[in-house]
mmCIF file of C-alpha atoms in Angstrom:
data_model
loop_
_atom_site.group_PDB
_atom_site.id
_atom_site.type_symbol
_atom_site.label_atom_id
_atom_site.label_comp_id
_atom_site.label_asym_id
_atom_site.label_seq_id
_atom_site.Cartn_x
_atom_site.Cartn_y
_atom_site.Cartn_z
ATOM 1 C CA UNK A 21 -42.908 -21.765 37.231
ATOM 2 C CA UNK A 22 -41.272 -18.453 37.958
ATOM 3 C CA UNK A 23 -42.786 -16.210 40.586
ATOM 4 C CA UNK A 24 -44.417 -13.198 38.932
ATOM 5 C CA UNK A 25 -42.365 -10.826 41.089
ATOM 6 C CA UNK A 26 -39.233 -11.873 39.195
ATOM 7 C CA UNK A 27 -40.791 -10.812 35.887
ATOM 8 C CA UNK A 28 -41.081 -7.204 37.073
ATOM 9 C CA UNK A 29 -37.279 -7.078 37.313
ATOM 10 C CA UNK A 30 -37.177 -7.755 33.565
ATOM 11 C CA UNK A 31 -36.901 -4.555 31.504
ATOM 12 C CA UNK A 32 -39.677 -5.715 29.133
ATOM 13 C CA UNK A 33 -42.164 -5.779 32.011
ATOM 14 C CA UNK A 34 -40.660 -2.990 34.121
ATOM 15 C CA UNK A 35 -42.896 -0.243 32.705
ATOM 16 C CA UNK A 36 -45.003 2.548 34.155
ATOM 17 C CA UNK A 37 -48.515 1.308 34.958
ATOM 18 C CA UNK A 38 -51.885 2.932 35.588
ATOM 19 C CA UNK A 39 -54.642 1.546 37.812
ATOM 20 C CA UNK A 40 -58.242 1.664 36.590
ATOM 21 C CA UNK A 41 -61.459 0.342 38.100
ATOM 22 C CA UNK A 42 -63.543 -2.232 36.240
ATOM 23 C CA UNK A 43 -66.773 -3.912 37.338
ATOM 24 C CA UNK A 44 -64.629 -6.840 38.506
ATOM 25 C CA UNK A 45 -62.199 -4.707 40.534
ATOM 26 C CA UNK A 46 -58.999 -2.756 40.004
ATOM 27 C CA UNK A 47 -56.685 -3.608 37.117
ATOM 28 C CA UNK A 48 -53.200 -2.278 36.404
ATOM 29 C CA UNK A 49 -52.460 -1.330 32.800
ATOM 30 C CA UNK A 50 -50.734 -2.352 30.678
ATOM 31 C CA UNK A 51 -51.767 -5.933 31.381
ATOM 32 C CA UNK A 52 -48.649 -8.104 31.396
ATOM 33 C CA UNK A 53 -48.469 -11.618 29.965
ATOM 34 C CA UNK A 54 -45.541 -13.572 31.368
ATOM 35 C CA UNK A 55 -46.087 -17.194 30.338
ATOM 36 C CA UNK A 56 -48.308 -18.086 27.377
ATOM 37 C CA UNK A 57 -48.824 -20.594 24.598
ATOM 38 C CA UNK A 58 -50.212 -19.136 21.385
ATOM 39 C CA UNK A 59 -51.291 -20.425 17.981
ATOM 40 C CA UNK A 60 -52.258 -17.955 15.257
ATOM 41 C CA UNK A 61 -53.988 -19.407 12.181
ATOM 42 C CA UNK A 62 -54.477 -17.420 8.963
ATOM 43 C CA UNK A 63 -57.369 -18.235 6.627
ATOM 44 C CA UNK A 64 -58.335 -17.002 3.160
ATOM 45 C CA UNK A 65 -62.035 -16.074 3.024
ATOM 46 C CA UNK A 66 -64.215 -14.628 0.280
ATOM 47 C CA UNK A 67 -63.711 -10.883 0.162
ATOM 48 C CA UNK A 68 -67.429 -10.072 0.153
ATOM 49 C CA UNK A 69 -67.993 -12.263 3.218
ATOM 50 C CA UNK A 70 -65.201 -10.455 5.076
ATOM 51 C CA UNK A 71 -66.529 -7.047 4.045
ATOM 52 C CA UNK A 72 -69.932 -8.050 5.432
ATOM 53 C CA UNK A 73 -68.357 -8.313 8.905
ATOM 54 C CA UNK A 74 -67.188 -4.681 8.632
ATOM 55 C CA UNK A 75 -70.352 -2.912 7.447
ATOM 56 C CA UNK A 76 -70.893 -1.203 10.821
ATOM 57 C CA UNK A 77 -67.335 0.120 11.238
ATOM 58 C CA UNK A 78 -65.191 2.563 9.184
ATOM 59 C CA UNK A 79 -62.702 -0.160 8.289
ATOM 60 C CA UNK A 80 -62.026 -2.363 5.280
ATOM 61 C CA UNK A 81 -59.979 -5.522 4.651
ATOM 62 C CA UNK A 82 -56.261 -4.789 4.802
ATOM 63 C CA UNK A 83 -54.830 -7.939 3.198
ATOM 64 C CA UNK A 84 -56.576 -8.831 -0.048
ATOM 65 C CA UNK A 85 -55.524 -11.451 -2.603
ATOM 66 C CA UNK A 86 -57.687 -11.346 -5.758
ATOM 67 C CA UNK A 87 -61.223 -11.893 -4.406
ATOM 68 C CA UNK A 88 -60.052 -13.214 -1.034
ATOM 69 C CA UNK A 89 -59.146 -11.553 2.278
ATOM 70 C CA UNK A 90 -57.173 -12.797 5.258
ATOM 71 C CA UNK A 91 -58.918 -13.649 8.545
ATOM 72 C CA UNK A 92 -56.878 -14.599 11.606
ATOM 73 C CA UNK A 93 -57.870 -16.866 14.498
ATOM 74 C CA UNK A 94 -55.625 -16.404 17.543
ATOM 75 C CA UNK A 95 -55.754 -18.984 20.326
ATOM 76 C CA UNK A 96 -54.099 -18.412 23.699
ATOM 77 C CA UNK A 97 -53.414 -20.246 26.934
ATOM 78 C CA UNK A 98 -52.339 -17.512 29.357
ATOM 79 C CA UNK A 99 -50.775 -19.440 32.231
ATOM 80 C CA UNK A 100 -49.438 -16.422 34.114
ATOM 81 C CA UNK A 101 -50.502 -12.801 33.678
ATOM 82 C CA UNK A 102 -50.997 -9.707 35.819
ATOM 83 C CA UNK A 103 -54.782 -10.238 35.610
ATOM 84 C CA UNK A 104 -54.709 -13.972 36.370
ATOM 85 C CA UNK A 105 -54.598 -17.134 34.276
ATOM 86 C CA UNK A 106 -57.149 -17.540 31.483
ATOM 87 C CA UNK A 107 -57.646 -18.777 27.931
ATOM 88 C CA UNK A 108 -58.799 -16.721 24.956
ATOM 89 C CA UNK A 109 -59.685 -17.072 21.278
ATOM 90 C CA UNK A 110 -59.801 -14.066 18.972
ATOM 91 C CA UNK A 111 -61.260 -13.918 15.474
ATOM 92 C CA UNK A 112 -59.677 -10.878 13.859
ATOM 93 C CA UNK A 113 -59.622 -9.276 10.425
ATOM 94 C CA UNK A 114 -56.520 -7.387 9.243
ATOM 95 C CA UNK A 115 -57.896 -3.963 8.305
ATOM 96 C CA UNK A 116 -57.083 -0.420 7.259
ATOM 97 C CA UNK A 117 -59.199 2.678 7.767
ATOM 98 C CA UNK A 118 -61.842 3.031 5.074
ATOM 99 C CA UNK A 119 -60.576 5.189 2.227
ATOM 100 C CA UNK A 120 -56.902 4.811 3.121
ATOM 101 C CA UNK A 121 -54.421 2.872 1.023
ATOM 102 C CA UNK A 122 -53.269 -0.606 1.921
ATOM 103 C CA UNK A 123 -49.613 -1.326 2.566
ATOM 104 C CA UNK A 124 -47.619 -2.154 -0.558
ATOM 105 C CA UNK A 125 -46.443 -5.396 1.087
ATOM 106 C CA UNK A 126 -49.237 -6.057 3.600
ATOM 107 C CA UNK A 127 -47.857 -9.308 5.014
ATOM 108 C CA UNK A 128 -44.520 -7.661 5.738
ATOM 109 C CA UNK A 129 -46.411 -4.679 7.154
ATOM 110 C CA UNK A 130 -47.611 -6.932 10.004
ATOM 111 C CA UNK A 131 -44.003 -7.215 11.154
ATOM 112 C CA UNK A 132 -43.217 -3.499 10.888
ATOM 113 C CA UNK A 133 -42.925 -1.313 14.019
ATOM 114 C CA UNK A 134 -46.404 -0.446 15.296
ATOM 115 C CA UNK A 135 -45.968 3.299 14.786
ATOM 116 C CA UNK A 136 -45.146 2.758 11.084
ATOM 117 C CA UNK A 137 -47.784 0.180 10.339
ATOM 118 C CA UNK A 138 -50.871 0.713 8.189
ATOM 119 C CA UNK A 139 -52.510 -2.619 8.952
ATOM 120 C CA UNK A 140 -54.263 -3.376 12.231
ATOM 121 C CA UNK A 141 -56.681 -6.051 13.453
ATOM 122 C CA UNK A 142 -60.396 -5.603 14.070
ATOM 123 C CA UNK A 143 -61.682 -8.296 16.432
ATOM 124 C CA UNK A 144 -65.160 -9.668 15.717
ATOM 125 C CA UNK A 145 -65.259 -12.251 18.543
ATOM 126 C CA UNK A 146 -63.113 -12.673 21.643
ATOM 127 C CA UNK A 147 -64.274 -15.344 24.122
ATOM 128 C CA UNK A 148 -62.332 -15.655 27.381
ATOM 129 C CA UNK A 149 -62.536 -17.923 30.419
ATOM 130 C CA UNK A 150 -62.646 -15.412 33.313
ATOM 131 C CA UNK A 151 -64.938 -12.584 34.364
ATOM 132 C CA UNK A 152 -61.942 -10.331 35.102
ATOM 133 C CA UNK A 153 -60.615 -10.601 31.547
ATOM 134 C CA UNK A 154 -64.114 -10.144 30.138
ATOM 135 C CA UNK A 155 -64.772 -6.960 32.129
ATOM 136 C CA UNK A 156 -61.409 -5.400 31.287
ATOM 137 C CA UNK A 157 -61.792 -6.090 27.572
ATOM 138 C CA UNK A 158 -65.335 -4.792 27.314
ATOM 139 C CA UNK A 159 -64.998 -1.780 29.591
ATOM 140 C CA UNK A 160 -61.521 -0.531 28.651
ATOM 141 C CA UNK A 161 -61.454 -1.312 24.911
ATOM 142 C CA UNK A 162 -65.010 -2.117 23.814
ATOM 143 C CA UNK A 163 -63.892 -5.591 22.716
ATOM 144 C CA UNK A 164 -66.554 -8.242 21.915
ATOM 145 C CA UNK A 165 -65.765 -10.586 24.795
ATOM 146 C CA UNK A 166 -67.914 -13.228 26.465
ATOM 147 C CA UNK A 167 -67.102 -15.853 29.090
ATOM 148 C CA UNK A 168 -67.059 -19.565 28.327
ATOM 149 C CA UNK A 169 -64.841 -22.657 28.495
ATOM 150 C CA UNK A 170 -61.917 -22.865 26.069
ATOM 151 C CA UNK A 171 -59.976 -26.151 26.360
ATOM 152 C CA UNK A 172 -56.478 -25.721 24.873
ATOM 153 C CA UNK A 173 -53.665 -28.228 24.229
ATOM 154 C CA UNK A 174 -50.405 -27.592 22.361
ATOM 155 C CA UNK A 175 -47.916 -30.477 22.410
ATOM 156 C CA UNK A 176 -45.167 -30.132 19.862
ATOM 157 C CA UNK A 177 -46.905 -29.922 16.493
ATOM 158 C CA UNK A 178 -50.135 -31.457 17.794
ATOM 159 C CA UNK A 179 -52.781 -28.859 18.608
ATOM 160 C CA UNK A 180 -56.379 -28.742 19.750
ATOM 161 C CA UNK A 181 -58.532 -25.864 20.970
ATOM 162 C CA UNK A 182 -62.292 -25.481 21.265
ATOM 163 C CA UNK A 183 -64.725 -22.727 22.171
ATOM 164 C CA UNK A 184 -67.891 -23.923 23.931
ATOM 165 C CA UNK A 185 -71.282 -22.263 23.756
ATOM 166 C CA UNK A 186 -71.764 -20.703 27.221
ATOM 167 C CA UNK A 187 -75.484 -21.572 27.189
ATOM 168 C CA UNK A 188 -75.784 -24.983 25.516
ATOM 169 C CA UNK A 189 -72.253 -26.363 26.069
ATOM 170 C CA UNK A 190 -72.148 -27.328 22.377
ATOM 171 C CA UNK A 191 -69.002 -26.619 20.410
ATOM 172 C CA UNK A 192 -68.942 -23.226 18.730
ATOM 173 C CA UNK A 193 -65.711 -24.203 16.982
ATOM 174 C CA UNK A 194 -62.739 -26.521 17.234
ATOM 175 C CA UNK A 195 -59.338 -26.185 15.614
ATOM 176 C CA UNK A 196 -57.222 -29.313 15.790
ATOM 177 C CA UNK A 197 -54.763 -31.514 13.971
ATOM 178 C CA UNK A 198 -51.015 -31.765 13.490
ATOM 179 C CA UNK A 199 -49.140 -28.734 12.182
ATOM 180 C CA UNK A 200 -46.601 -29.102 9.415
ATOM 181 C CA UNK A 201 -42.915 -28.300 9.437
ATOM 182 C CA UNK A 202 -41.844 -24.767 10.209
ATOM 183 C CA UNK A 203 -39.174 -22.099 10.287
ATOM 184 C CA UNK A 204 -38.426 -19.422 12.903
ATOM 185 C CA UNK A 205 -40.486 -16.241 12.638
ATOM 186 C CA UNK A 206 -39.871 -12.869 14.328
ATOM 187 C CA UNK A 207 -42.278 -11.415 16.882
ATOM 188 C CA UNK A 208 -45.329 -9.759 15.315
ATOM 189 C CA UNK A 209 -46.422 -6.821 17.451
ATOM 190 C CA UNK A 210 -50.159 -6.201 17.215
ATOM 191 C CA UNK A 211 -52.170 -3.092 16.484
ATOM 192 C CA UNK A 212 -55.843 -3.396 17.416
ATOM 193 C CA UNK A 213 -58.745 -1.179 16.360
ATOM 194 C CA UNK A 214 -61.844 -1.045 18.562
ATOM 195 C CA UNK A 215 -64.694 1.318 19.387
ATOM 196 C CA UNK A 216 -65.715 2.491 22.836
ATOM 197 C CA UNK A 217 -68.424 5.043 23.667
ATOM 198 C CA UNK A 218 -68.191 6.676 20.255
ATOM 199 C CA UNK A 219 -64.386 6.807 20.166
ATOM 200 C CA UNK A 220 -62.078 4.953 17.803
ATOM 201 C CA UNK A 221 -59.318 3.300 19.831
ATOM 202 C CA UNK A 222 -55.937 2.177 18.557
ATOM 203 C CA UNK A 223 -54.170 -0.250 20.877
ATOM 204 C CA UNK A 224 -50.569 -1.429 20.767
ATOM 205 C CA UNK A 225 -49.733 -4.938 21.941
ATOM 206 C CA UNK A 226 -45.975 -5.269 22.399
ATOM 207 C CA UNK A 227 -44.619 -8.781 21.911
ATOM 208 C CA UNK A 228 -41.339 -10.350 22.823
ATOM 209 C CA UNK A 229 -39.894 -13.539 21.357
ATOM 210 C CA UNK A 230 -40.800 -14.929 17.997
ATOM 211 C CA UNK A 231 -42.696 -18.050 17.049
ATOM 212 C CA UNK A 232 -42.442 -20.864 14.528
ATOM 213 C CA UNK A 233 -44.127 -20.247 11.187
ATOM 214 C CA UNK A 234 -45.656 -23.570 10.167
ATOM 215 C CA UNK A 235 -47.385 -25.187 7.229
ATOM 216 C CA UNK A 236 -50.997 -26.131 8.047
ATOM 217 C CA UNK A 237 -50.471 -29.887 8.055
ATOM 218 C CA UNK A 238 -53.778 -31.520 9.030
ATOM 219 C CA UNK A 239 -55.086 -28.501 11.003
ATOM 220 C CA UNK A 240 -58.703 -27.597 10.224
ATOM 221 C CA UNK A 241 -61.412 -25.488 11.794
ATOM 222 C CA UNK A 242 -64.702 -27.264 12.415
ATOM 223 C CA UNK A 243 -67.915 -25.625 13.553
ATOM 224 C CA UNK A 244 -70.215 -27.371 15.984
ATOM 225 C CA UNK A 245 -74.001 -27.392 16.327
ATOM 226 C CA UNK A 246 -74.107 -24.169 18.344
ATOM 227 C CA UNK A 247 -76.114 -21.201 17.083
ATOM 228 C CA UNK A 248 -74.238 -18.721 19.252
ATOM 229 C CA UNK A 249 -73.558 -15.404 17.419
ATOM 230 C CA UNK A 250 -69.859 -16.314 17.180
ATOM 231 C CA UNK A 251 -70.760 -19.597 15.458
ATOM 232 C CA UNK A 252 -73.024 -17.753 13.023
ATOM 233 C CA UNK A 253 -70.284 -15.249 12.181
ATOM 234 C CA UNK A 254 -67.806 -18.076 11.536
ATOM 235 C CA UNK A 255 -70.357 -19.748 9.264
ATOM 236 C CA UNK A 256 -70.959 -16.469 7.459
ATOM 237 C CA UNK A 257 -67.223 -16.215 6.793
ATOM 238 C CA UNK A 258 -67.289 -19.705 5.260
ATOM 239 C CA UNK A 259 -64.728 -21.088 7.714
ATOM 240 C CA UNK A 260 -66.317 -24.468 8.489
ATOM 241 C CA UNK A 261 -63.960 -27.246 7.383
ATOM 242 C CA UNK A 262 -61.272 -24.846 6.164
ATOM 243 C CA UNK A 263 -57.549 -25.360 6.557
ATOM 244 C CA UNK A 264 -55.392 -22.314 7.292
ATOM 245 C CA UNK A 265 -52.894 -21.152 4.720
ATOM 246 C CA UNK A 266 -50.266 -20.880 7.481
ATOM 247 C CA UNK A 267 -49.891 -20.840 11.266
ATOM 248 C CA UNK A 268 -47.521 -19.543 13.890
ATOM 249 C CA UNK A 269 -47.084 -21.365 17.189
ATOM 250 C CA UNK A 270 -45.088 -20.848 20.378
ATOM 251 C CA UNK A 271 -45.020 -21.873 24.035
ATOM 252 C CA UNK A 272 -42.941 -18.799 24.922
ATOM 253 C CA UNK A 273 -45.296 -15.924 24.093
ATOM 254 C CA UNK A 274 -44.864 -12.782 26.214
ATOM 255 C CA UNK A 275 -46.616 -9.454 25.727
ATOM 256 C CA UNK A 276 -47.850 -6.131 27.101
ATOM 257 C CA UNK A 277 -51.451 -5.124 26.361
ATOM 258 C CA UNK A 278 -51.560 -1.338 26.536
ATOM 259 C CA UNK A 279 -54.550 0.916 27.005
ATOM 260 C CA UNK A 280 -56.023 2.192 23.752
ATOM 261 C CA UNK A 281 -55.385 5.667 22.391
ATOM 262 C CA UNK A 282 -58.269 7.688 20.992
ATOM 263 C CA UNK A 283 -57.818 8.246 17.244
ATOM 264 C CA UNK A 284 -61.055 10.073 16.527
ATOM 265 C CA UNK A 285 -64.798 9.504 16.630
ATOM 266 C CA UNK A 286 -66.448 6.451 15.175
#
């Protein structure tokens, strides 16, 4: 594995950084992700069930097909980052601000430059495996993080990832199976919406390198016996036993997670 010092000589990572104090110590922002595997699974869920996850925020589903809306589950194995190695799973809803118009071509909008994009992601659950990542996410962005074990394996098209209940050790969820055939896909930079101390934050996540867009194959999400709030939200979305409509996967994910910019009051 490359020494992290060599990454800072790369123009993608050679950026101005700001140090902030979290409850777990000092962190330099943006957080840099040098060596990562990532699978992003897209699911179609009932529109009313998705709207129910947004009742407390001024956002609404951004990608709607008839009476369905897209929900994404992003699964990461961060092997080398500027905040240490950790794993993460994010359940996110593509959204637009309430009352604003959706993009004419919302799927293509996800690949547009961040500054021109209408669609962002609102994260409803974001378990991680380290206290440092948990503190940074909660204290800098207001993200719904908690710490637990997240076993992750990506070998070719075979994939398995679970989120364990931090209290009972039961499975909250597992996604596994063999992905179908795929084609190259460009990098999809991320725009995140979150809320911190009454402020609406908009966060840019710059990505480098694309992924492979794959058919779902035998991949399914299965919920365990846990009654953790994340498990209950996944059940409420109707995700148990569902297959994604598509996935992206890569072992060469690299990114910069920037600090959020205030875009108004909540």
